């Protein structure tokens, strides 16, 4: 590990997108945010299985589907937005840049957004071809050459790249 960081510290910095040193303030804020997220998850982890027990007597497939959908929606709509908002309010994601280094930081933001957009476009392009082949039985090579598949992947990549660029741009803070 570089700079004597533990694997946990590196993972936490990556998960919360913490820039700079992982000092005591940032560690306390991460622990507070993590504790709050865990406390939000406790009822969501205990109640759905209890409901599914009674639901499974009539329809076990729908009970399992209900648990999976509830957990996906709960974490996607409640927990993940909380983590993003709380880490932003605690200024964990701020990237402080000197005034003279701002043009270079803009270049890094543009390069990162472009790279992530290309990565996302390629990923969605291949994923759509594989899913169509697997579920619909379509020819994989025809799906790779499909114009609609290429269009949708390019549009998804552009959209994702723009959103990530705006996100990274919003995290840049001038250091005076």
XYZ file of C-alpha atoms in Angstrom:
176
model
C 0.000 0.000 0.000
C 1.233 3.471 -0.809
C 1.876 5.964 1.986
C 1.140 3.341 4.638
C -2.571 3.211 3.769
C -4.456 0.092 4.660
C -6.587 -1.703 2.128
C -9.686 -0.508 3.995
C -8.583 3.127 3.709
C -7.974 2.778 -0.016
C -11.374 1.148 -0.499
C -13.160 3.830 1.551
C -11.380 6.609 -0.373
C -12.404 5.001 -3.657
C -15.990 4.318 -2.543
C -16.601 7.874 -1.291
C -14.363 9.419 -3.997
C -12.280 11.207 -1.371
C -9.522 13.351 -2.779
C -6.375 14.213 -0.873
C -5.326 12.784 2.456
C -7.651 10.597 4.467
C -7.303 12.625 7.654
C -9.142 12.284 10.957
C -11.986 14.633 9.970
C -12.718 12.680 6.807
C -12.490 9.408 8.721
C -15.031 10.624 11.311
C -17.408 11.863 8.624
C -17.190 8.570 6.719
C -17.887 6.641 9.925
C -20.888 8.898 10.725
C -22.306 8.550 7.204
C -21.764 4.785 7.256
C -23.477 4.421 10.632
C -26.500 6.426 9.453
C -26.735 4.352 6.270
C -26.557 1.136 8.282
C -29.308 2.316 10.618
C -31.494 3.125 7.597
C -30.882 -0.384 6.245
C -31.787 -2.338 9.398
C -35.590 -2.063 9.002
C -35.268 -2.631 5.260
C -33.338 -5.832 5.898
C -35.677 -7.174 8.598
C -39.203 -6.351 7.398
C -39.267 -7.659 3.791
C -38.305 -11.231 4.740
C -41.081 -11.261 7.325
C -43.578 -10.153 4.673
C -42.136 -12.681 2.229
C -42.651 -15.530 4.690
C -46.424 -15.033 4.536
C -46.386 -14.169 0.838
C -44.375 -17.290 -0.016
C -47.146 -19.616 1.098
C -49.258 -18.559 -1.883
C -46.610 -17.593 -4.430
C -42.928 -18.230 -3.670
C -41.730 -16.844 -7.012
C -43.453 -13.507 -6.464
C -42.206 -13.371 -2.878
C -38.606 -13.737 -4.036
C -39.171 -11.212 -6.808
C -40.700 -8.802 -4.282
C -37.672 -9.024 -1.979
C -35.238 -8.505 -4.837
C -37.167 -5.542 -6.242
C -37.655 -3.952 -2.828
C -33.951 -4.199 -2.004
C -32.936 -2.850 -5.409
C -35.338 0.065 -5.233
C -34.538 0.816 -1.583
C -30.801 0.947 -2.140
C -31.127 2.795 -5.445
C -33.634 5.389 -4.234
C -32.835 5.801 -0.526
C -29.338 4.646 0.429
C -27.266 5.667 -2.604
C -28.688 9.214 -2.818
C -28.156 9.606 0.935
C -24.513 8.578 0.583
C -23.976 11.020 -2.288
C -25.674 13.962 -0.569
C -24.064 13.343 2.823
C -20.562 12.994 1.400
C -21.079 16.165 -0.652
C -22.298 18.111 2.397
C -19.313 16.910 4.409
C -17.034 18.133 1.563
C -15.468 14.701 1.206
C -15.632 14.814 -2.586
C -14.266 18.332 -3.056
C -11.150 18.447 -5.207
C -9.175 21.530 -4.161
C -7.019 22.913 -6.962
C -4.689 25.915 -6.992
C -5.831 28.786 -9.203
C -2.857 28.386 -11.566
C -3.576 24.641 -11.907
C -7.230 25.102 -12.951
C -6.623 24.701 -16.727
C -4.829 21.406 -16.103
C -7.674 20.301 -13.805
C -10.197 21.171 -16.530
C -8.185 19.028 -18.931
C -8.202 16.108 -16.489
C -11.974 16.472 -16.046
C -12.509 16.484 -19.814
C -10.187 13.507 -20.310
C -11.848 11.534 -17.514
C -15.367 12.295 -18.768
C -14.408 11.343 -22.320
C -12.801 8.088 -21.152
C -15.780 7.137 -19.031
C -18.182 7.959 -21.859
C -16.232 5.709 -24.261
C -16.041 2.932 -21.678
C -19.782 3.128 -21.010
C -20.604 3.150 -24.741
C -18.504 0.040 -25.385
C -19.932 -1.702 -22.325
C -23.558 -1.022 -23.272
C -22.862 -1.973 -26.897
C -21.501 -5.379 -25.894
C -24.066 -5.889 -23.137
C -27.015 -5.295 -25.471
C -25.575 -7.711 -28.040
C -25.005 -10.404 -25.403
C -28.439 -9.951 -23.822
C -30.210 -10.077 -27.192
C -28.261 -13.204 -28.093
C -28.932 -14.865 -24.743
C -32.603 -14.013 -24.212
C -33.945 -13.539 -27.732
C -31.766 -16.065 -29.527
C -30.621 -13.440 -32.044
C -27.414 -13.896 -33.999
C -24.579 -12.370 -31.954
C -22.608 -11.117 -34.967
C -25.720 -9.477 -36.450
C -26.353 -7.768 -33.128
C -22.793 -6.413 -33.145
C -23.397 -4.901 -36.596
C -26.873 -3.608 -35.771
C -27.211 0.120 -36.447
C -29.743 0.570 -33.646
C -27.355 -1.098 -31.195
C -24.520 1.219 -32.273
C -26.744 4.325 -32.090
C -28.074 3.520 -28.645
C -24.583 2.745 -27.313
C -23.147 6.000 -28.696
C -26.019 8.055 -27.270
C -25.712 6.331 -23.899
C -21.953 6.961 -23.885
C -22.400 10.651 -24.734
C -25.052 11.082 -22.041
C -22.980 9.267 -19.417
C -19.820 11.188 -20.325
C -21.607 14.544 -20.088
C -23.147 13.672 -16.716
C -19.784 12.506 -15.343
C -18.073 15.632 -16.685
C -20.639 17.849 -14.960
C -20.177 15.858 -11.751
C -16.382 16.183 -11.809
C -16.602 19.852 -12.793
C -18.867 20.509 -9.779
C -16.295 18.947 -7.467
C -13.481 21.295 -8.486
C -12.893 23.959 -5.866
C -10.386 26.787 -6.144
C -7.849 26.791 -3.375
C -6.919 30.338 -2.385
